[in-house]
CSV table of C-alpha atoms in Angstrom, one decimal:
chain,number,residue,atom,x,y,z
M,1,MET,CA,-53.3,36.9,-88.3
M,2,SER,CA,-49.5,37.2,-88.4
M,3,ALA,CA,-48.1,40.6,-88.3
M,4,ASP,CA,-45.7,39.5,-91.0
M,5,SER,CA,-48.4,38.7,-93.5
M,6,PRO,CA,-48.0,40.9,-96.6
M,7,VAL,CA,-50.8,43.2,-97.6
M,8,GLY,CA,-52.9,41.6,-100.3
M,9,ALA,CA,-51.5,38.1,-99.6
M,10,PRO,CA,-54.0,35.2,-100.3
M,11,GLY,CA,-56.2,34.6,-97.3
M,12,THR,CA,-55.4,38.0,-95.8
M,13,PRO,CA,-58.4,40.1,-94.8
M,14,SER,CA,-58.8,43.3,-96.8
M,15,THR,CA,-57.4,46.5,-95.2
M,16,ASP,CA,-60.1,48.5,-97.0
M,17,PRO,CA,-62.6,49.5,-94.3
M,18,PHE,CA,-65.3,50.1,-97.0
M,19,ALA,CA,-64.8,46.7,-98.7
M,20,GLN,CA,-67.9,45.4,-96.9
M,21,VAL,CA,-70.0,48.3,-98.4
M,22,ARG,CA,-69.2,47.0,-101.9
M,23,THR,CA,-70.5,43.5,-101.2
M,24,ARG,CA,-73.9,42.1,-102.1
M,25,GLY,CA,-74.3,41.2,-98.4
M,26,TYR,CA,-74.2,44.9,-97.4
M,27,ILE,CA,-76.9,45.7,-99.8
M,28,GLY,CA,-78.9,43.0,-98.2
M,29,LEU,CA,-78.3,44.6,-94.8
M,30,LEU,CA,-79.6,47.9,-96.1
M,31,VAL,CA,-82.8,46.2,-97.4
M,32,MET,CA,-83.1,44.4,-94.1
M,33,ALA,CA,-82.7,47.7,-92.1
M,34,ALA,CA,-85.4,49.4,-94.2
M,35,VAL,CA,-87.8,46.5,-93.8
M,36,LEU,CA,-87.2,46.3,-90.0
M,37,GLY,CA,-87.8,50.0,-89.7
M,38,VAL,CA,-91.5,49.6,-90.2
M,39,PRO,CA,-92.5,47.0,-87.5
M,40,ILE,CA,-89.9,48.3,-85.0
M,41,SER,CA,-91.0,51.9,-85.2
M,42,ALA,CA,-94.7,50.9,-85.2
M,43,GLY,CA,-94.0,48.9,-82.0
M,44,ALA,CA,-92.2,51.9,-80.5
M,45,TYR,CA,-95.1,54.1,-81.3
M,46,GLY,CA,-97.5,51.6,-79.6
M,47,PHE,CA,-95.2,51.5,-76.6
M,48,LEU,CA,-95.2,55.2,-76.2
M,49,ALA,CA,-99.0,55.4,-76.7
M,50,LEU,CA,-99.5,52.8,-74.0
M,51,VAL,CA,-97.3,54.7,-71.5
M,52,ASP,CA,-99.0,58.0,-72.4
M,53,ALA,CA,-102.5,56.4,-71.8
M,54,LEU,CA,-101.4,54.8,-68.6
M,55,GLN,CA,-100.3,58.0,-66.9
M,56,PRO,CA,-103.7,59.8,-66.9
M,57,TRP,CA,-105.6,56.6,-66.4
M,58,THR,CA,-103.8,55.6,-63.3
M,59,TYR,CA,-103.5,59.1,-61.9
M,60,THR,CA,-106.8,60.7,-62.8
M,61,ASP,CA,-109.3,58.1,-64.0
M,62,LEU,CA,-108.7,55.3,-61.6
M,63,PRO,CA,-109.3,57.4,-58.4
M,64,LYS,CA,-112.7,58.5,-59.9
M,65,ALA,CA,-113.5,54.9,-60.8
M,66,LEU,CA,-112.9,54.0,-57.1
M,67,GLY,CA,-115.4,56.6,-56.0
M,68,PHE,CA,-113.2,59.6,-55.2
M,69,ARG,CA,-114.3,63.0,-56.4
M,70,GLY,CA,-110.9,63.7,-57.8
M,71,THR,CA,-107.3,62.5,-57.3
M,72,PRO,CA,-106.6,62.5,-53.6
M,73,PRO,CA,-103.5,64.4,-52.5
M,74,TRP,CA,-102.0,61.1,-51.1
M,75,TRP,CA,-102.6,59.2,-54.3
M,76,PRO,CA,-98.9,59.2,-55.5
M,77,LEU,CA,-98.0,57.0,-52.5
M,78,PRO,CA,-100.0,53.9,-53.4
M,79,LEU,CA,-99.4,54.4,-57.1
M,80,LEU,CA,-95.6,54.5,-56.8
M,81,ALA,CA,-95.6,51.8,-54.2
M,82,VAL,CA,-97.3,49.5,-56.8
M,83,ALA,CA,-94.7,50.7,-59.4
M,84,GLY,CA,-91.9,49.7,-57.0
M,85,LEU,CA,-93.5,46.4,-56.3
M,86,LEU,CA,-93.9,45.6,-60.0
M,87,VAL,CA,-90.4,46.7,-61.0
M,88,GLY,CA,-88.8,44.9,-58.1
M,89,VAL,CA,-90.6,41.6,-58.8
M,90,THR,CA,-89.8,41.9,-62.5
M,91,ILE,CA,-86.1,42.5,-61.9
M,92,ARG,CA,-85.9,39.7,-59.2
M,93,TYR,CA,-87.8,36.9,-61.1
M,94,LEU,CA,-87.7,37.5,-64.8
M,95,PRO,CA,-84.5,37.1,-67.0
M,96,GLY,CA,-82.5,40.1,-67.8
M,97,ILE,CA,-82.9,42.2,-64.6
M,98,GLY,CA,-85.4,44.4,-66.4
M,99,GLY,CA,-82.8,46.0,-68.7
M,100,HIS,CA,-79.8,48.1,-68.0
M,101,LYS,CA,-79.3,50.1,-64.7
M,102,PRO,CA,-79.9,53.8,-65.4
M,103,ALA,CA,-77.7,55.0,-62.6
M,104,GLU,CA,-74.8,53.6,-64.6
M,105,GLY,CA,-75.6,55.8,-67.6
M,106,LEU,CA,-77.1,55.1,-71.1
M,107,SER,CA,-76.1,51.6,-72.1
M,108,THR,CA,-75.6,50.5,-75.7
M,109,ALA,CA,-73.9,47.2,-74.8
M,110,GLY,CA,-75.6,45.1,-77.5
M,111,ALA,CA,-78.9,43.5,-78.1
M,112,PRO,CA,-80.7,41.6,-75.2
M,113,LYS,CA,-81.6,38.0,-75.6
M,114,PRO,CA,-85.2,37.2,-76.7
M,115,ARG,CA,-86.0,35.8,-73.2
M,116,GLU,CA,-85.1,39.1,-71.6
M,117,LEU,CA,-87.5,41.2,-73.7
M,118,PRO,CA,-90.6,40.6,-71.6
M,119,GLY,CA,-88.9,41.7,-68.4
M,120,ILE,CA,-87.5,44.9,-70.1
M,121,PHE,CA,-91.0,45.7,-71.4
M,122,LEU,CA,-92.8,45.1,-68.1
M,123,ALA,CA,-90.2,47.0,-66.0
M,124,ALA,CA,-90.3,50.0,-68.4
M,125,VAL,CA,-94.1,50.1,-68.5
M,126,ALA,CA,-94.4,50.0,-64.7
M,127,THR,CA,-91.7,52.7,-64.3
M,128,LEU,CA,-93.0,55.1,-66.9
M,129,GLY,CA,-96.7,54.6,-66.6
M,130,LEU,CA,-96.9,54.8,-62.8
M,131,GLY,CA,-94.9,57.8,-62.1
M,132,ALA,CA,-91.2,57.1,-61.6
M,133,VAL,CA,-88.8,59.8,-62.9
M,134,LEU,CA,-87.2,58.2,-65.9
M,135,GLY,CA,-87.6,58.3,-69.7
M,136,PRO,CA,-88.5,55.8,-72.4
M,137,GLU,CA,-85.4,56.1,-74.5
M,138,ALA,CA,-83.2,53.4,-72.9
M,139,PRO,CA,-86.0,50.7,-72.9
M,140,LEU,CA,-86.8,51.6,-76.5
M,141,ILE,CA,-83.1,51.2,-77.5
M,142,MET,CA,-82.9,47.8,-75.9
M,143,LEU,CA,-86.3,46.6,-77.2
M,144,GLY,CA,-85.6,47.8,-80.7
M,145,SER,CA,-82.3,46.1,-81.0
M,146,GLY,CA,-83.5,42.9,-79.3
M,147,VAL,CA,-86.7,42.5,-81.4
M,148,ALA,CA,-84.8,43.3,-84.6
M,149,LEU,CA,-82.2,40.7,-84.0
M,150,TRP,CA,-84.8,38.1,-82.9
M,151,LEU,CA,-86.9,38.7,-86.1
M,152,VAL,CA,-83.9,38.3,-88.4
M,153,ARG,CA,-82.5,35.2,-86.7
M,154,LEU,CA,-85.9,33.6,-87.1
M,155,LEU,CA,-85.3,33.7,-90.8
M,156,LYS,CA,-81.5,33.5,-90.8
M,157,PRO,CA,-80.2,31.6,-87.7
M,158,ASP,CA,-76.6,31.5,-89.1
M,159,MET,CA,-76.2,35.3,-89.3
M,160,PRO,CA,-72.6,36.3,-88.5
M,161,PRO,CA,-72.1,38.2,-85.3
M,162,GLN,CA,-70.9,41.4,-87.1
M,163,SER,CA,-74.0,41.5,-89.3
M,164,GLY,CA,-76.2,40.8,-86.2
M,165,ALA,CA,-74.6,43.8,-84.5
M,166,VAL,CA,-75.5,46.0,-87.5
M,167,VAL,CA,-79.1,44.7,-87.5
M,168,GLY,CA,-79.4,45.3,-83.7
M,169,ALA,CA,-78.2,48.9,-84.2
M,170,ALA,CA,-80.7,49.5,-87.0
M,171,GLY,CA,-83.5,48.3,-84.7
M,172,SER,CA,-82.3,50.8,-82.0
M,173,PHE,CA,-82.2,53.6,-84.6
M,174,ALA,CA,-85.8,52.8,-85.7
M,175,ALA,CA,-87.1,52.7,-82.2
M,176,VAL,CA,-85.9,56.1,-81.2
M,177,SER,CA,-86.2,57.6,-84.6
M,178,THR,CA,-88.3,60.7,-83.7
M,179,LEU,CA,-88.5,60.4,-79.9
M,180,LEU,CA,-85.8,63.1,-79.4
M,181,GLY,CA,-87.4,65.4,-82.0
M,182,SER,CA,-85.3,64.4,-85.0
M,183,PRO,CA,-83.8,61.3,-86.5
M,184,ILE,CA,-80.5,63.1,-86.5
M,185,THR,CA,-80.5,63.7,-82.8
M,186,GLY,CA,-81.3,60.0,-82.2
M,187,ALA,CA,-78.5,59.0,-84.6
M,188,PHE,CA,-75.9,61.2,-82.8
M,189,LEU,CA,-77.1,59.8,-79.4
M,190,LEU,CA,-76.5,56.2,-80.5
M,191,MET,CA,-73.3,57.0,-82.4
M,192,GLU,CA,-71.8,58.9,-79.5
M,193,ALA,CA,-72.9,56.5,-76.8
M,194,SER,CA,-71.6,53.4,-78.7
M,195,GLY,CA,-68.2,55.0,-79.3
M,196,ILE,CA,-68.0,54.0,-82.9
M,197,GLY,CA,-65.6,56.1,-84.9
M,198,GLY,CA,-63.2,56.1,-87.9
M,199,PRO,CA,-64.1,54.6,-91.2
M,200,MET,CA,-66.3,52.0,-89.6
M,201,LEU,CA,-68.7,54.7,-88.5
M,202,GLY,CA,-70.2,55.1,-92.0
M,203,VAL,CA,-70.4,51.3,-92.5
M,204,VAL,CA,-72.5,50.9,-89.3
M,205,LEU,CA,-74.3,54.2,-89.4
M,206,VAL,CA,-75.8,54.0,-92.9
M,207,PRO,CA,-78.2,51.1,-92.1
M,208,GLY,CA,-79.2,52.8,-88.9
M,209,LEU,CA,-79.9,56.1,-90.6
M,210,LEU,CA,-82.0,54.3,-93.2
M,211,ALA,CA,-84.0,52.5,-90.4
M,212,ALA,CA,-84.4,55.8,-88.6
M,213,GLY,CA,-85.7,57.5,-91.7
M,214,ILE,CA,-88.2,54.8,-92.4
M,215,GLY,CA,-89.2,54.9,-88.7
M,216,SER,CA,-89.8,58.7,-88.8
M,217,LEU,CA,-92.2,58.2,-91.8
M,218,VAL,CA,-94.0,55.5,-89.8
M,219,PHE,CA,-94.3,57.7,-86.8
M,220,ILE,CA,-95.7,60.6,-88.9
M,221,GLY,CA,-98.2,58.2,-90.6
M,222,LEU,CA,-99.4,56.8,-87.3
M,223,ASP,CA,-99.7,60.3,-85.8
M,224,ASN,CA,-102.1,61.2,-88.6
M,225,TRP,CA,-103.9,57.9,-88.8
M,226,THR,CA,-104.5,57.2,-85.2
M,227,GLY,CA,-105.2,60.8,-84.1
M,228,LEU,CA,-103.3,60.1,-80.8
M,229,GLY,CA,-100.8,62.9,-81.5
M,230,THR,CA,-97.1,63.0,-81.7
M,231,TYR,CA,-94.7,61.5,-79.2
M,232,SER,CA,-91.7,63.4,-80.5
M,233,LEU,CA,-89.9,65.9,-78.3
M,234,ALA,CA,-91.0,69.4,-79.3
M,235,ILE,CA,-91.5,72.8,-77.7
M,236,PRO,CA,-93.8,75.2,-79.6
M,237,ASP,CA,-93.8,79.0,-79.3
M,238,VAL,CA,-90.2,79.4,-78.0
M,239,PRO,CA,-89.7,83.0,-76.7
M,240,HIS,CA,-87.4,85.1,-78.9
M,241,ALA,CA,-83.7,85.3,-77.9
M,242,ASN,CA,-81.5,88.2,-78.8
M,243,SER,CA,-77.9,87.8,-79.9
M,244,PRO,CA,-75.6,86.5,-77.1
M,245,THR,CA,-73.9,89.1,-74.9
M,246,VAL,CA,-70.7,89.1,-73.0
M,247,ALA,CA,-72.6,88.8,-69.8
M,248,GLU,CA,-74.4,85.7,-71.0
M,249,PHE,CA,-71.1,84.1,-71.9
M,250,GLY,CA,-70.1,84.7,-68.3
M,251,TRP,CA,-73.3,83.2,-67.1
M,252,ALA,CA,-72.6,80.1,-69.4
M,253,LEU,CA,-69.5,79.5,-67.4
M,254,VAL,CA,-71.4,79.7,-64.1
M,255,ILE,CA,-74.3,77.5,-65.3
M,256,GLY,CA,-71.9,74.8,-66.6
M,257,LEU,CA,-70.1,74.7,-63.3
M,258,VAL,CA,-73.2,74.8,-61.0
M,259,VAL,CA,-75.1,72.2,-63.1
M,260,ALA,CA,-72.1,69.9,-63.2
M,261,LEU,CA,-71.8,70.0,-59.4
M,262,VAL,CA,-75.6,69.3,-58.9
M,263,GLY,CA,-75.7,66.6,-61.6
M,264,THR,CA,-72.6,64.8,-60.2
M,265,GLY,CA,-74.3,64.8,-56.8
M,266,ILE,CA,-77.4,63.2,-58.2
M,267,ARG,CA,-75.4,60.6,-60.0
M,268,ARG,CA,-73.2,59.7,-57.0
M,269,LEU,CA,-76.1,59.5,-54.6
M,270,SER,CA,-78.0,57.2,-57.0
M,271,LEU,CA,-74.9,54.9,-57.4
M,272,TRP,CA,-74.6,54.8,-53.6
M,273,LEU,CA,-78.3,53.8,-53.2
M,274,GLN,CA,-78.2,51.2,-56.0
M,275,PRO,CA,-76.4,48.4,-54.2
M,276,ARG,CA,-78.4,49.0,-51.0
M,277,VAL,CA,-81.6,48.7,-53.0
M,278,GLU,CA,-80.4,45.5,-54.6
M,279,ARG,CA,-79.7,43.8,-51.3
M,280,ARG,CA,-83.5,43.7,-50.5
M,281,LEU,CA,-84.8,44.3,-54.0
M,282,VAL,CA,-88.6,44.0,-53.7
M,283,PRO,CA,-89.2,45.8,-50.4
M,284,ALA,CA,-86.5,48.4,-51.1
M,285,SER,CA,-88.1,49.1,-54.5
M,286,VAL,CA,-91.4,49.6,-52.9
M,287,LEU,CA,-89.8,52.0,-50.3
M,288,MET,CA,-88.1,53.9,-53.1
M,289,GLY,CA,-91.5,54.3,-54.8
M,290,LEU,CA,-93.0,55.7,-51.5
M,291,VAL,CA,-90.1,58.2,-51.3
M,292,ILE,CA,-90.9,59.4,-54.8
M,293,GLY,CA,-94.6,59.7,-53.9
M,294,GLY,CA,-93.7,61.6,-50.7
M,295,LEU,CA,-91.6,64.1,-52.6
M,296,ALA,CA,-94.4,64.7,-55.1
M,297,ILE,CA,-96.8,65.3,-52.3
M,298,ALA,CA,-94.4,67.6,-50.5
M,299,TYR,CA,-94.0,69.7,-53.6
M,300,ALA,CA,-97.7,69.9,-54.3
M,301,GLN,CA,-98.6,70.8,-50.7
M,302,GLY,CA,-95.8,73.4,-50.5
M,303,THR,CA,-96.5,75.2,-53.8
M,304,GLY,CA,-100.1,74.5,-54.8
M,305,LYS,CA,-98.8,73.1,-58.1
M,306,ALA,CA,-99.5,69.6,-59.5
M,307,ALA,CA,-97.7,66.6,-57.9
M,308,THR,CA,-97.2,65.3,-61.5
M,309,GLU,CA,-94.6,67.9,-62.1
M,310,VAL,CA,-92.3,65.9,-59.8
M,311,MET,CA,-93.5,62.5,-61.2
M,312,TYR,CA,-92.9,61.1,-64.6
M,313,SER,CA,-90.1,61.8,-67.1
M,314,GLY,CA,-90.8,65.5,-67.7
M,315,GLN,CA,-90.8,65.1,-71.5
M,316,SER,CA,-94.3,66.5,-72.0
M,317,ALA,CA,-93.9,69.0,-69.3
M,318,LEU,CA,-91.0,70.9,-70.9
M,319,GLY,CA,-93.1,73.0,-73.2
M,320,PRO,CA,-95.7,74.0,-70.5
M,321,LEU,CA,-92.8,74.8,-68.1
M,322,LEU,CA,-91.3,77.3,-70.5
M,323,ALA,CA,-94.6,78.7,-71.7
M,324,ASN,CA,-95.8,79.3,-68.1
M,325,SER,CA,-92.4,80.2,-66.6
M,326,ALA,CA,-93.8,83.6,-65.4
M,327,ASP,CA,-96.1,81.6,-63.0
M,328,TYR,CA,-93.1,80.1,-61.2
M,329,THR,CA,-91.3,82.0,-58.5
M,330,VAL,CA,-87.6,81.3,-57.7
M,331,GLY,CA,-88.8,79.6,-54.5
M,332,THR,CA,-91.2,77.3,-56.4
M,333,LEU,CA,-88.5,76.4,-58.9
M,334,THR,CA,-86.0,75.7,-56.2
M,335,LEU,CA,-88.5,73.4,-54.5
M,336,LEU,CA,-89.3,71.7,-57.8
M,337,LEU,CA,-85.6,71.2,-58.5
M,338,THR,CA,-85.0,69.7,-55.0
M,339,CYS,CA,-88.0,67.3,-55.1
M,340,LYS,CA,-87.7,66.2,-58.7
M,341,GLY,CA,-83.9,65.9,-58.4
M,342,LEU,CA,-84.2,63.6,-55.4
M,343,ALA,CA,-87.0,61.7,-57.1
M,344,TYR,CA,-84.8,61.3,-60.1
M,345,CYS,CA,-81.9,60.1,-58.0
M,346,VAL,CA,-84.1,57.5,-56.3
M,347,SER,CA,-85.6,56.4,-59.7
M,348,LEU,CA,-82.1,55.9,-61.1
M,349,SER,CA,-81.2,53.6,-58.2
M,350,ALA,CA,-84.2,51.4,-58.2
M,351,PHE,CA,-86.3,51.6,-61.4
M,352,ARG,CA,-85.8,51.0,-65.1
M,353,GLY,CA,-85.8,53.6,-67.8
M,354,GLY,CA,-83.7,56.3,-69.5
M,355,PRO,CA,-81.9,59.2,-67.9
M,356,ILE,CA,-82.3,61.8,-70.7
M,357,PHE,CA,-85.7,63.5,-70.2
M,358,PRO,CA,-85.6,64.0,-66.4
M,359,ALA,CA,-82.1,65.5,-66.9
M,360,MET,CA,-83.5,67.9,-69.5
M,361,PHE,CA,-86.4,68.9,-67.3
M,362,LEU,CA,-84.1,69.6,-64.3
M,363,GLY,CA,-81.7,71.6,-66.5
M,364,ALA,CA,-84.6,73.6,-67.9
M,365,ALA,CA,-86.1,74.4,-64.5
M,366,GLY,CA,-82.7,75.4,-63.2
M,367,GLY,CA,-82.1,77.6,-66.3
M,368,ILE,CA,-85.5,79.3,-65.8
M,369,ALA,CA,-84.6,80.0,-62.1
M,370,MET,CA,-81.3,81.5,-63.1
M,371,SER,CA,-82.9,83.6,-65.8
M,372,HIS,CA,-84.0,85.9,-63.0
M,373,LEU,CA,-80.3,87.0,-62.7
M,374,PRO,CA,-79.3,90.3,-64.3
M,375,GLY,CA,-78.1,90.1,-67.9
M,376,LEU,CA,-79.5,86.6,-68.6
M,377,GLN,CA,-82.4,86.0,-71.0
M,378,LEU,CA,-85.0,83.3,-70.5
M,379,THR,CA,-84.5,81.2,-73.7
M,380,PRO,CA,-80.6,81.1,-73.5
M,381,ALA,CA,-80.8,80.2,-69.8
M,382,PHE,CA,-83.4,77.4,-70.5
M,383,ALA,CA,-81.2,76.0,-73.3
M,384,MET,CA,-77.9,76.2,-71.4
M,385,GLY,CA,-79.5,74.4,-68.4
M,386,ILE,CA,-80.8,71.6,-70.6
M,387,GLY,CA,-77.4,71.2,-72.3
M,388,ALA,CA,-75.3,71.3,-69.2
M,389,MET,CA,-77.5,68.9,-67.2
M,390,SER,CA,-77.7,66.5,-70.2
M,391,VAL,CA,-74.0,66.3,-70.6
M,392,THR,CA,-73.5,65.9,-66.8
M,393,MET,CA,-75.8,62.8,-66.7
M,394,LEU,CA,-75.0,61.4,-70.2
M,395,ARG,CA,-71.4,62.5,-70.8
M,396,LEU,CA,-72.2,62.9,-74.4
M,397,PRO,CA,-71.3,66.5,-75.3
M,398,LEU,CA,-72.3,66.6,-79.0
M,399,THR,CA,-75.7,65.0,-78.3
M,400,SER,CA,-76.3,67.4,-75.4
M,401,VAL,CA,-75.7,70.4,-77.6
M,402,LEU,CA,-78.1,69.0,-80.2
M,403,LEU,CA,-80.8,68.2,-77.6
M,404,ALA,CA,-80.7,71.8,-76.2
M,405,THR,CA,-80.6,73.6,-79.6
M,406,LEU,CA,-82.6,71.6,-82.1
M,407,LEU,CA,-85.4,71.5,-79.5
M,408,LEU,CA,-85.8,75.3,-79.8
M,409,GLY,CA,-86.1,75.6,-83.6
M,410,SER,CA,-84.8,78.8,-85.1
M,411,GLN,CA,-84.0,80.2,-81.6
M,412,GLY,CA,-81.6,77.3,-81.1
M,413,LEU,CA,-79.2,78.7,-83.7
M,414,THR,CA,-79.1,82.0,-81.8
M,415,VAL,CA,-78.3,80.4,-78.4
M,416,MET,CA,-76.0,77.6,-79.7
M,417,PRO,CA,-72.7,79.4,-78.9
M,418,LEU,CA,-73.8,79.8,-75.3
M,419,VAL,CA,-75.0,76.2,-75.1
M,420,ILE,CA,-71.6,75.0,-76.4
M,421,VAL,CA,-69.8,76.9,-73.7
M,422,ALA,CA,-72.1,75.7,-70.9
M,423,VAL,CA,-71.8,72.1,-72.2
M,424,VAL,CA,-68.0,72.2,-72.5
M,425,VAL,CA,-67.6,73.6,-68.9
M,426,ALA,CA,-70.1,71.0,-67.5
M,427,TYR,CA,-68.4,68.2,-69.3
M,428,VAL,CA,-64.9,69.0,-68.2
M,429,VAL,CA,-66.0,69.6,-64.6
M,430,THR,CA,-68.0,66.4,-64.6
M,431,LEU,CA,-65.0,64.4,-65.8
M,432,ARG,CA,-62.7,66.1,-63.2
M,433,LEU,CA,-65.1,65.2,-60.4
M,434,SER,CA,-65.5,61.6,-61.6
M,435,PRO,CA,-63.1,59.0,-60.1
M,436,ALA,CA,-60.4,57.6,-62.3
M,437,PRO,CA,-61.1,54.1,-63.7
M,438,THR,CA,-59.3,51.3,-61.7
M,439,GLY,CA,-58.6,47.6,-62.1
M,440,ARG,CA,-60.1,45.8,-65.0
M,441,SER,CA,-61.8,48.9,-66.5
M,442,GLU,CA,-58.5,50.8,-66.5
M,443,ALA,CA,-56.7,47.9,-68.1
M,444,GLY,CA,-59.4,47.8,-70.8
M,445,ALA,CA,-59.0,51.5,-71.4
M,446,ARG,CA,-55.3,51.1,-71.9
M,447,ALA,CA,-55.8,48.3,-74.3
M,448,GLY,CA,-57.9,50.6,-76.5
M,449,PRO,CA,-61.4,50.4,-77.9
M,450,ALA,CA,-62.9,47.1,-78.9
M,451,PRO,CA,-63.2,46.6,-82.7
M,452,ALA,CA,-66.5,47.6,-84.3
């Protein structure tokens, strides 16, 4: 379009950003988002139920079926070697490289193609079900958007790309509708990760929120109907937190700084490992699985705790960790942080999944360890650790504050000022420690964001 074209001239696109909302097509998009919310969220629930069933079956039931009295101490080694083999083969031979690379952050780069969906599903199930240290949110985002777009294009092959992007976003919203404890948290995650802003935010966000709301109702209904329980992030019986003190604001600065240094180290090491794994993908993935298994065994033998505390995403372990924090010495927590942090780093470099839940678990464990310091309560330390590590790994400050505070219910409002300080410090330090963009990425940054 010529820059000289007068506003309102015939054939000139409308400058009103909300013009699309007033069209009949936008109403159709809303109806489509609501309809898609049902099967997408039901599929997401089934995915989470499958992963939840695979974890105890492969770790506890399978050894007994093979004739062992219980789970042998060495069992994580073959289990995670198989996980590495399955993920490596999937990435190597199926279309789509098993989804996005988690070491590079949470990706919202558009819906995958239909032929890529089986590889994403298989890599995620092998990663999450067999013990690697990643979460389900990234595969669900990709599967939700890909399946939504595929279903709609079966009925309407000529859908415009812009409408397809809205449909894909609605599928992602529905898939993670209650995974993070609230549809609002999931909405902020996708909004902040995608970088949508300005007037277009409402245009794209409304169908997604509608799909997320429908998805939440489906999750609640399936929870009650199936009796399998909830797969939403939640921590019951959070210890009481008093009003923040001056000392705790000082500790917020320290926690933000320390966590940013640790998280940046994890991220850099995973990015250093990633190309080395990709050179010999299948054998290197198996080796990375063995490393994770070895770290889990080392923690179990060194502390007498369960090896599963090092394995898996840590989503379901957050509540028990806080509830039983008195049973963990500073030495035990330090070893847990070391082993799970290294296992997280290795998983980021070789497996497929999301970075959120392991980051939250590491931040929580670090916060509990620091709560032994004078003038620092348990619940604020727990929340500040979660927020600081989340923003270090995700670089999404608003989402990180919500993850750390909404998770704690009414106590979250009390500790929110401390969490904000810790998150801001960690975010700024993380960006200062990150290398400046160069080459093509820098040119793209100078050119400004892509149109919604």
